[in-house]
CSV table of C-alpha atoms and ligand atoms in Angstrom, one decimal:
chain,number,residue,atom,x,y,z
X,245,MET,CA,-5.2,27.9,29.1
X,246,LYS,CA,-8.8,27.1,30.4
X,247,LEU,CA,-8.2,24.6,32.7
X,248,THR,CA,-11.2,22.3,34.2
X,249,ASP,CA,-11.3,21.0,38.1
X,250,ASP,CA,-9.9,17.7,37.3
X,251,GLU,CA,-7.2,19.5,34.8
X,252,ARG,CA,-5.9,21.7,37.3
X,253,ALA,CA,-6.0,18.8,39.7
X,254,MET,CA,-3.4,17.1,37.7
X,255,LEU,CA,-1.3,20.2,37.4
X,256,ASP,CA,-1.5,20.3,41.0
X,257,GLY,CA,-0.2,17.2,41.8
X,258,LYS,CA,-3.3,15.7,43.4
X,259,GLN,CA,-2.8,12.6,41.0
X,260,GLY,CA,0.9,11.8,41.5
X,261,PRO,CA,4.1,13.5,40.1
X,262,ALA,CA,4.3,12.0,36.5
X,263,ARG,CA,0.3,12.9,35.5
X,264,GLN,CA,1.6,16.5,37.4
X,265,LYS,CA,4.6,16.5,35.0
X,266,ALA,CA,2.4,15.2,32.1
X,267,MET,CA,-0.1,18.1,32.6
X,268,ASP,CA,2.6,20.8,32.9
X,269,LEU,CA,4.1,19.7,29.1
X,270,LEU,CA,0.7,19.9,27.7
X,271,VAL,CA,0.1,23.4,29.1
X,272,ARG,CA,3.3,24.6,27.7
X,273,TYR,CA,2.4,22.8,24.6
X,274,GLY,CA,-1.0,23.9,24.5
X,275,GLU,CA,-0.1,27.9,25.2
X,276,ALA,CA,2.7,27.4,22.4
X,277,LEU,CA,0.3,26.2,19.8
X,278,GLY,CA,-2.1,29.3,21.3
X,279,ALA,CA,-4.7,26.5,22.2
X,280,GLU,CA,-7.5,28.0,24.7
X,281,ASP,CA,-8.2,24.3,26.2
X,282,PHE,CA,-8.1,20.9,26.0
X,283,VAL,CA,-10.3,18.2,24.7
X,284,ASP,CA,-10.6,14.5,26.4
X,285,THR,CA,-9.0,12.0,24.3
X,286,ASN,CA,-9.4,8.1,25.1
X,287,ASN,CA,-7.6,7.1,21.8
X,288,VAL,CA,-3.4,7.7,21.7
X,289,CYS,CA,-0.9,6.0,19.4
X,290,THR,CA,2.5,6.7,20.8
X,291,SER,CA,5.8,5.0,21.0
X,292,VAL,CA,7.4,3.9,24.3
X,293,GLY,CA,10.5,2.2,24.6
X,294,ALA,CA,14.6,2.7,24.5
X,295,THR,CA,15.8,0.1,21.9
X,296,THR,CA,17.7,2.9,20.2
X,297,PRO,CA,21.5,2.4,21.4
X,298,PHE,CA,20.8,6.0,22.7
X,299,LEU,CA,17.9,5.4,24.6
X,300,ARG,CA,19.2,2.3,26.1
X,301,ASP,CA,22.7,3.5,27.1
X,302,PHE,CA,20.5,6.4,28.7
X,303,ALA,CA,18.0,4.3,30.6
X,304,ALA,CA,21.1,2.0,31.7
X,305,LYS,CA,22.9,5.0,33.3
X,306,ALA,CA,19.8,6.6,34.9
X,307,GLY,CA,18.3,3.7,36.6
X,308,GLY,CA,15.9,2.2,34.1
X,309,LEU,CA,12.4,2.8,31.9
X,310,ASP,CA,11.0,5.0,34.2
X,311,ALA,CA,13.9,7.8,34.1
X,312,ALA,CA,13.9,7.0,30.0
X,313,PHE,CA,10.1,7.7,29.9
X,314,SER,CA,10.7,10.7,31.9
X,315,GLU,CA,13.2,12.3,30.1
X,316,PHE,CA,12.3,11.4,26.7
X,317,ASN,CA,8.4,11.0,27.0
X,318,LEU,CA,7.6,14.0,29.5
X,319,ASP,CA,10.6,16.1,29.5
X,320,SER,CA,11.4,15.9,32.7
X,321,SER,CA,14.9,15.4,33.9
X,322,GLU,CA,13.8,14.1,37.4
X,323,ALA,CA,12.8,10.3,37.4
X,324,VAL,CA,9.0,9.9,38.2
X,325,GLN,CA,7.8,6.6,38.6
X,326,ILE,CA,5.4,6.3,35.9
X,327,PRO,CA,1.7,5.0,36.6
X,328,LYS,CA,-1.2,2.9,34.3
X,329,ALA,CA,-2.4,4.8,31.2
X,330,LYS,CA,-5.6,6.7,31.9
X,331,ALA,CA,-6.2,6.7,28.0
X,332,PHE,CA,-6.7,3.7,25.6
X,333,SER,CA,-3.5,4.0,24.1
X,334,CYS,CA,-1.8,1.9,21.4
X,335,GLN,CA,2.5,1.2,20.9
X,336,LEU,CA,3.7,2.3,17.5
X,337,ILE,CA,6.0,0.8,15.4
X,338,GLN,CA,9.0,-0.6,17.4
X,339,GLY,CA,12.9,-1.4,16.4
X,340,LEU,CA,13.0,-4.9,15.7
X,341,ASP,CA,10.4,-8.4,15.0
X,342,PRO,CA,10.8,-10.4,18.1
X,343,ASP,CA,10.9,-13.5,15.8
X,344,HIS,CA,13.1,-12.3,13.2
X,345,TRP,CA,15.6,-10.3,14.9
X,346,GLN,CA,18.7,-12.3,14.1
X,347,GLU,CA,17.8,-12.3,10.3
X,348,GLN,CA,17.1,-8.4,10.8
X,349,GLY,CA,20.8,-8.3,12.2
X,350,VAL,CA,19.7,-7.2,15.3
X,351,ALA,CA,22.3,-7.8,18.5
X,352,PRO,CA,21.2,-10.1,20.9
X,353,ALA,CA,21.7,-7.1,23.6
X,354,THR,CA,18.9,-4.9,21.9
X,355,ARG,CA,16.7,-8.2,21.6
X,356,ALA,CA,16.6,-8.6,25.5
X,357,LEU,CA,16.2,-4.9,26.0
X,358,HIS,CA,13.1,-5.0,23.7
X,359,GLU,CA,11.9,-7.6,26.0
X,360,VAL,CA,12.4,-5.6,29.0
X,361,ASN,CA,10.7,-2.8,27.3
X,362,GLU,CA,7.7,-4.6,26.2
X,363,SER,CA,6.8,-5.7,29.9
X,364,PHE,CA,7.5,-2.4,30.9
X,365,SER,CA,4.9,-0.5,28.0
X,366,ALA,CA,2.5,-3.5,28.8
X,367,GLY,CA,3.3,-2.7,32.9
X,368,ILE,CA,1.6,0.4,32.4
X,369,GLY,CA,-1.3,-0.3,30.4
X,370,LEU,CA,0.0,0.3,26.6
X,371,GLN,CA,-1.9,-2.2,23.9
X,372,MET,CA,0.9,-3.7,22.5
X,373,MET,CA,0.0,-3.4,18.6
X,374,ASN,CA,3.5,-2.6,17.3
X,375,THR,CA,2.4,-1.2,14.3
X,376,CYS,CA,2.3,1.9,12.2
X,377,THR,CA,-1.5,1.1,11.2
X,378,PRO,CA,-3.3,1.1,14.4
X,379,TYR,CA,-6.5,1.4,12.1
X,380,LEU,CA,-6.0,-2.1,10.5
X,381,VAL,CA,-6.1,-4.2,14.1
X,382,GLY,CA,-8.8,-2.8,16.3
X,383,ASN,CA,-8.4,1.0,16.5
X,384,VAL,CA,-10.8,2.1,14.4
X,385,PRO,CA,-11.6,6.0,15.5
X,386,VAL,CA,-15.1,7.1,14.6
X,387,LYS,CA,-16.1,10.2,13.0
X,388,GLY,CA,-15.4,12.9,15.2
X,389,GLU,CA,-13.6,11.1,17.9
X,390,HIS,CA,-10.9,13.1,19.4
X,391,CYS,CA,-7.5,11.3,19.3
X,392,ALA,CA,-3.6,12.0,20.0
X,393,TRP,CA,-1.7,10.1,17.2
X,394,MET,CA,1.7,9.8,16.3
X,395,GLU,CA,3.0,8.5,12.9
X,396,SER,CA,2.1,10.7,10.0
X,397,SER,CA,0.7,8.0,7.6
X,398,ALA,CA,-1.8,7.2,10.3
X,399,VAL,CA,-2.8,10.6,11.2
X,400,ALA,CA,-3.7,11.5,7.6
X,401,TYR,CA,-6.0,8.1,7.2
X,402,CYS,CA,-7.3,8.8,11.2
X,403,ASN,CA,-8.6,12.2,9.8
X,404,SER,CA,-9.1,11.9,6.0
X,405,VAL,CA,-10.7,8.5,5.8
X,406,LEU,CA,-12.2,7.7,9.2
X,407,GLY,CA,-13.0,11.2,10.2
X,408,GLY,CA,-11.2,11.1,13.5
X,409,ARG,CA,-9.4,14.3,14.6
X,410,THR,CA,-6.0,14.3,15.2
X,411,ASN,CA,-2.8,16.4,14.9
X,412,THR,CA,0.3,14.9,14.2
X,413,GLU,CA,1.6,14.7,17.8
X,414,GLY,CA,5.2,13.7,19.2
X,415,ARG,CA,6.3,11.2,21.5
X,416,GLU,CA,6.1,13.8,24.4
X,417,SER,CA,2.8,15.1,23.7
X,418,SER,CA,1.1,11.9,23.0
X,419,SER,CA,2.5,10.2,25.9
X,420,ALA,CA,1.4,13.3,28.2
X,421,ALA,CA,-2.1,12.4,26.7
X,422,MET,CA,-1.6,8.7,27.4
X,423,LEU,CA,-1.4,9.8,31.3
X,424,THR,CA,-3.8,12.5,31.5
X,425,GLY,CA,-6.4,11.6,28.7
X,426,LYS,CA,-5.9,15.5,27.6
X,427,ILE,CA,-4.8,17.3,24.2
X,428,PRO,CA,-4.6,20.6,23.5
X,429,ASN,CA,-7.5,21.6,21.4
X,430,TRP,CA,-6.4,23.1,18.2
X,431,GLY,CA,-5.5,22.8,14.4
X,432,LEU,CA,-7.3,19.6,13.0
X,433,HIS,CA,-9.7,19.0,16.7
X,434,LEU,CA,-11.5,22.4,15.3
X,435,ASP,CA,-14.1,22.5,12.7
X,436,GLU,CA,-12.9,25.5,10.5
X,437,ASN,CA,-9.4,23.7,10.0
X,438,ARG,CA,-10.9,20.7,8.7
X,439,PHE,CA,-12.0,22.5,5.2
X,440,GLY,CA,-10.1,22.0,2.1
X,441,THR,CA,-7.4,24.4,1.1
X,442,HIS,CA,-6.4,23.3,-2.7
X,443,LEU,CA,-8.8,22.0,-5.4
X,444,VAL,CA,-7.0,18.9,-7.3
X,445,GLU,CA,-8.4,17.7,-10.5
X,446,VAL,CA,-7.2,14.3,-11.1
X,447,ASP,CA,-7.1,13.6,-14.8
X,448,ALA,CA,-4.5,10.9,-15.2
X,449,ALA,CA,-5.2,7.2,-14.2
X,450,VAL,CA,-5.2,6.3,-10.5
X,451,GLU,CA,-5.8,2.6,-10.3
X,452,ASP,CA,-3.6,0.4,-8.1
X,453,ILE,CA,-1.2,1.4,-5.0
X,454,MET,CA,1.4,2.6,-6.9
X,455,ASP,CA,-0.7,5.1,-8.6
X,456,TRP,CA,-2.0,6.2,-5.3
X,457,GLY,CA,1.1,6.9,-3.9
X,458,LEU,CA,2.4,8.6,-7.4
X,459,LEU,CA,-0.5,11.1,-6.5
X,460,GLY,CA,0.0,11.4,-2.7
X,461,TYR,CA,3.7,12.2,-3.6
X,462,TYR,CA,3.0,14.5,-6.0
X,463,LEU,CA,0.4,16.6,-3.9
X,464,GLY,CA,2.9,16.6,-1.1
X,465,GLU,CA,5.7,18.0,-3.4
X,466,ALA,CA,2.9,20.8,-4.8
X,467,ILE,CA,1.0,21.4,-1.7
X,468,LEU,CA,3.7,21.3,1.2
X,469,ASP,CA,1.1,22.0,4.0
X,470,GLY,CA,-2.9,22.3,3.2
X,471,LEU,CA,-5.7,20.1,2.7
X,472,PRO,CA,-6.2,18.8,-0.8
X,473,VAL,CA,-9.5,18.1,-2.2
X,474,LEU,CA,-9.8,15.7,-4.7
X,475,VAL,CA,-11.8,15.5,-7.5
X,476,ARG,CA,-11.7,12.5,-9.7
X,477,ARG,CA,-13.1,9.8,-11.8
X,478,GLY,CA,-13.1,5.9,-11.4
X,479,LYS,CA,-13.8,3.5,-9.1
X,480,VAL,CA,-13.7,4.4,-4.9
X,481,PRO,CA,-10.3,3.6,-3.8
X,482,ASP,CA,-9.8,1.0,-1.2
X,483,LEU,CA,-8.4,0.8,2.0
X,484,PRO,CA,-4.8,-0.3,0.9
X,485,ARG,CA,-4.8,2.7,-2.1
X,486,LEU,CA,-5.8,5.5,0.6
X,487,LYS,CA,-2.9,4.2,3.2
X,488,HIS,CA,-0.6,4.5,0.5
X,489,PHE,CA,-1.7,7.7,-1.0
X,490,GLY,CA,-2.1,9.3,2.4
X,491,ALA,CA,1.4,7.8,3.7
X,492,ALA,CA,3.0,9.3,0.2
X,493,ALA,CA,1.5,13.0,0.8
X,494,ALA,CA,2.6,12.8,5.0
X,495,THR,CA,6.2,12.1,3.2
X,496,SER,CA,6.9,14.6,1.0
X,497,GLY,CA,5.1,17.5,2.3
X,498,GLY,CA,3.2,18.0,5.6
X,499,ILE,CA,-0.2,16.9,4.7
X,500,GLU,CA,-2.4,15.4,7.4
X,501,MET,CA,-5.6,15.4,6.0
X,502,TYR,CA,-7.1,15.3,2.3
X,503,HIS,CA,-10.8,15.3,0.7
X,504,ILE,CA,-12.1,13.0,-1.9
X,505,VAL,CA,-15.5,14.3,-2.9
X,506,GLY,CA,-17.9,11.8,-2.8
X,507,VAL,CA,-15.7,9.4,-0.6
X,508,THR,CA,-14.2,10.2,2.3
X,509,PRO,CA,-16.5,11.3,5.4
X,510,GLU,CA,-16.2,14.9,5.7
X,511,ALA,CA,-16.4,15.9,1.8
X,512,PRO,CA,-20.1,14.5,0.7
X,513,THR,CA,-20.1,17.7,-1.6
X,514,LEU,CA,-17.3,19.6,-3.4
X,515,GLN,CA,-19.1,22.6,-1.4
X,516,GLU,CA,-19.0,20.5,1.9
X,517,ALA,CA,-15.4,19.9,1.6
X,518,PHE,CA,-14.6,23.6,1.2
X,519,GLY,CA,-17.1,24.7,3.9
X,520,GLY,CA,-18.3,27.2,1.3
X,521,ARG,CA,-14.9,28.9,1.3
X,522,LYS,CA,-13.2,29.5,-2.1
X,523,PRO,CA,-9.9,27.2,-3.2
X,524,ARG,CA,-6.2,28.8,-2.4
X,525,ALA,CA,-5.4,27.2,-5.6
X,526,THR,CA,-6.2,24.8,-7.7
X,527,LEU,CA,-4.2,22.0,-9.3
X,528,ARG,CA,-4.1,19.7,-12.1
X,529,TYR,CA,-2.9,15.9,-12.1
X,530,GLY,CA,-2.5,14.7,-15.2
X,531,ARG,CA,-0.2,12.4,-17.2
X,532,ALA,CA,3.1,15.0,-17.2
X,533,GLU,CA,2.4,15.2,-13.4
X,534,ARG,CA,2.3,11.5,-12.7
X,535,GLU,CA,5.3,11.0,-14.8
X,536,LEU,CA,7.5,13.6,-12.5
X,537,ALA,CA,6.5,12.1,-9.5
X,538,TYR,CA,7.7,8.6,-10.8
X,539,ARG,CA,11.0,10.5,-12.1
X,540,ASN,CA,11.3,12.0,-8.8
X,541,LEU,CA,10.9,8.9,-6.6
X,542,ASN,CA,13.1,6.9,-8.8
X,543,ALA,CA,16.0,9.7,-9.4
X,544,HIS,CA,18.7,8.0,-6.7
X,545,ALA,CA,18.3,4.2,-8.1
X,546,THR,CA,20.5,3.6,-11.1
X,547,ASP,CA,21.9,-0.3,-10.7
X,548,THR,CA,19.2,-2.5,-11.8
X,549,LYS,CA,20.4,-5.3,-9.8
X,550,VAL,CA,18.3,-5.6,-6.6
X,551,ASP,CA,19.3,-7.7,-3.6
X,552,PHE,CA,16.5,-6.3,-1.3
X,553,VAL,CA,12.6,-6.0,-2.0
X,554,MET,CA,10.5,-4.5,0.9
X,555,LEU,CA,6.9,-4.4,0.7
X,556,GLY,CA,4.3,-3.3,3.6
X,557,CYS,CA,5.1,0.6,4.0
X,558,PRO,CA,2.7,1.4,5.9
X,559,HIS,CA,2.4,-2.2,7.1
X,560,SER,CA,0.3,-4.4,5.0
X,561,SER,CA,-3.3,-5.1,5.2
X,562,LEU,CA,-4.4,-8.8,5.0
X,563,GLU,CA,-5.5,-8.4,1.8
X,564,GLN,CA,-2.3,-7.6,0.9
X,565,VAL,CA,-0.3,-10.6,2.4
X,566,TRP,CA,-3.0,-12.7,0.4
X,567,ASN,CA,-2.1,-10.6,-2.7
X,568,ALA,CA,1.6,-11.1,-2.3
X,569,ALA,CA,1.1,-14.8,-1.3
X,570,LYS,CA,-0.4,-15.0,-4.7
X,571,LEU,CA,2.1,-13.8,-6.4
X,572,LEU,CA,4.5,-15.7,-4.8
X,573,GLU,CA,2.9,-19.2,-4.8
X,574,GLY,CA,5.0,-22.0,-6.2
X,575,LYS,CA,8.0,-19.0,-7.2
X,576,ARG,CA,11.6,-19.0,-5.7
X,577,LEU,CA,13.2,-15.7,-4.8
X,578,HIS,CA,16.7,-15.1,-6.9
X,579,SER,CA,19.6,-16.2,-5.0
X,580,GLY,CA,21.0,-13.5,-2.6
X,581,VAL,CA,18.0,-11.7,-2.6
X,582,ASN,CA,15.9,-11.2,0.3
X,583,LEU,CA,11.9,-10.0,0.1
X,584,TRP,CA,10.8,-8.8,3.5
X,585,ILE,CA,7.0,-8.0,3.9
X,586,PHE,CA,6.0,-6.2,6.7
X,587,THR,CA,2.2,-6.3,8.4
X,588,PRO,CA,1.1,-6.1,12.1
X,589,ARG,CA,1.4,-8.8,14.3
X,590,SER,CA,-1.9,-10.0,14.7
X,591,ILE,CA,-2.7,-10.1,10.8
X,592,ARG,CA,0.5,-12.1,10.7
X,593,GLU,CA,-1.1,-14.9,12.8
X,594,VAL,CA,-4.2,-15.0,10.3
X,595,ALA,CA,-1.6,-15.4,7.4
X,596,ASP,CA,-0.2,-18.2,9.6
X,597,ARG,CA,-3.8,-19.7,10.0
X,598,ASN,CA,-4.2,-19.2,6.2
X,599,GLY,CA,-1.0,-20.7,5.1
X,600,TYR,CA,-0.1,-17.3,3.2
X,601,THR,CA,3.1,-17.3,5.7
X,602,LYS,CA,4.3,-20.9,4.4
X,603,ILE,CA,3.5,-19.7,0.8
X,604,ILE,CA,5.7,-16.7,1.0
X,605,THR,CA,8.4,-18.6,3.1
X,606,ASP,CA,8.7,-21.6,0.7
X,607,ALA,CA,9.5,-18.8,-2.1
X,608,GLY,CA,12.3,-17.7,0.2
X,609,ALA,CA,10.8,-14.8,1.5
X,610,ARG,CA,9.7,-13.7,5.2
X,611,LEU,CA,6.7,-12.3,6.6
X,612,MET,CA,7.7,-9.7,9.7
X,613,SER,CA,5.9,-7.6,11.8
X,614,ASP,CA,6.7,-5.3,14.5
X,615,THR,CA,8.9,-3.0,12.7
X,616,CYS,CA,10.2,-1.4,9.3
X,617,PRO,CA,13.7,-1.3,7.2
X,618,ALA,CA,13.4,2.5,7.5
X,619,LEU,CA,12.5,3.6,10.8
X,620,GLY,CA,13.9,0.2,12.7
X,621,GLN,CA,16.9,0.6,10.7
X,622,VAL,CA,16.7,-3.4,10.0
X,623,MET,CA,18.0,-4.7,6.4
X,624,PRO,CA,19.7,-7.9,5.5
X,625,LYS,CA,23.7,-7.4,5.4
X,626,GLY,CA,25.2,-5.8,2.6
X,627,VAL,CA,22.1,-4.5,1.0
X,628,LYS,CA,23.3,-2.0,-1.8
X,629,VAL,CA,19.9,-1.8,-4.0
X,630,ALA,CA,16.5,-2.2,-2.6
X,631,ALA,CA,12.9,-2.1,-4.6
X,632,THR,CA,9.6,-1.3,-2.8
X,633,ASP,CA,5.9,-0.4,-3.7
X,634,SER,CA,5.9,2.3,-1.1
X,635,ALA,CA,6.4,6.0,-1.9
X,636,LYS,CA,7.4,6.7,1.7
X,637,GLN,CA,10.0,3.8,2.1
X,638,THR,CA,11.4,4.9,-1.5
X,639,HIS,CA,11.9,8.5,0.1
X,640,TYR,CA,13.3,7.7,3.6
X,641,LEU,CA,15.6,4.6,2.2
X,642,PRO,CA,18.3,6.2,0.5
X,643,SER,CA,18.7,9.0,3.1
X,644,ILE,CA,18.6,6.5,6.2
X,645,MET,CA,19.8,3.1,4.9
X,646,GLY,CA,22.6,4.5,2.2
X,647,VAL,CA,20.8,2.5,-0.6
X,648,GLN,CA,19.7,2.8,-4.0
X,649,THR,CA,15.9,2.2,-3.9
X,650,TRP,CA,13.3,1.7,-7.1
X,651,PHE,CA,9.9,2.5,-6.8
X,652,GLY,CA,7.1,0.4,-8.6
X,653,SER,CA,4.0,-1.4,-8.5
X,654,THR,CA,4.0,-4.5,-6.1
X,655,GLU,CA,4.2,-6.8,-9.7
X,656,ASP,CA,7.5,-5.3,-10.5
X,657,CYS,CA,8.9,-5.3,-7.0
X,658,VAL,CA,7.8,-9.2,-6.6
X,659,ARG,CA,9.2,-9.8,-10.3
X,660,ALA,CA,12.4,-8.1,-8.8
X,661,ALA,CA,12.8,-10.5,-5.9
X,662,ILE,CA,12.0,-13.2,-8.3
X,663,THR,CA,14.9,-12.3,-11.4
X,664,GLY,CA,17.1,-10.3,-9.3
X,665,ARG,CA,16.8,-7.3,-11.7
X,666,TRP,CA,14.9,-4.2,-11.9
X,667,GLU,CA,12.4,-4.1,-15.1
X,668,GLY,CA,10.1,-1.6,-13.3
X,669,ALA,CA,8.1,1.0,-15.7
X,670,LEU,CA,5.4,3.2,-15.5
X,671,ARG,CA,2.4,1.7,-17.5
P,996,LIG,FE1,5.2,2.1,8.9
P,996,LIG,FE2,8.3,2.0,8.7
P,996,LIG,FE3,6.6,2.6,6.3
P,996,LIG,S1,6.5,2.9,10.5
P,996,LIG,S2,4.6,4.1,7.0
P,996,LIG,S3,6.3,1.1,7.8
P,996,LIG,S4,8.5,3.8,7.1
């Protein structure tokens, strides 16, 4: 790879051993990908810490979090001291909610380690957002901004809705970017890879977030790896709808970017969305495709007795928390059913001030932050049947947590939490 003087200096160790290892990792990574050079980035979303039992034990044996970071974030078996972040970098979702860890079934030792992690991560200059939706709480890349983000749902949102430029990075490459302010210039950083590959004619009703999740889930399965361009009629989808759409498409397939003609910033026209090229294929999303996606998502659930409902995957916007509070106001959850709603911590603070947290808590539900059931592997004890309005969470819960999971609208999910029964249907 062609290196600038600054990059060469880091690789030669002139800025210390950690940045040297980070640069070495990025050069190996870039060469494997066929990148010719780097782009500067001042916008990283990564994951630092050791709350899983494996990493926790490793950190304890190896002598602390510098050693764990060296091994698992920099691919270095030699422990080096980790300096301050060079690029503006945000912490993604973590393993627990420090305010609700006991209800989440987290062991006291893990909670204690979480605190050590938080102080290590904040100490190296990581912004402690602890969410998979950093774009909801202040990290909003502008069009054309080069980023190094992990988390597939956030990547899809960054590229498609904001026009930021990122590939789906891993823990190692994003951590190396944090220390160097560099990321290989390949994939979605380059203009030629941001044009559409598949034309999608949307003929079915796509209105609420359930519909957008169904459409995303269908397209991810049908396209797997490509860049869909949607042509549709109807209202302009808002932030929660696009958040659920991208998360679903990145779950059933590997979609990192999409265009919606007339809506997303790099698709003012069909012609521009495809960069003047011909689509590789044309797909139609009609009633049959919508029904198929719904059936596929609900294929693993048979028991209608629901004991856990989850909302907020990806983490809820303030509007979604407000909507949940409206649905729950004056109601009470069915005995034995838990309803957990996830949102970034700073949105939860607004929800506290607005009284939404109280409404939600008075109904017997909980507003949580910092983690989620599938990735944090936190759930109420003894759950057998879950329900959620997120295609992504529905996809992961059966395999990661071994529970049957129903997928439906937010209203269907809240109703299930109140009645204890799944009565959702495709309308
Ligand atoms: Fe976020 Fe967890 Fe969903 S990380 S996107 S809430 S699976």
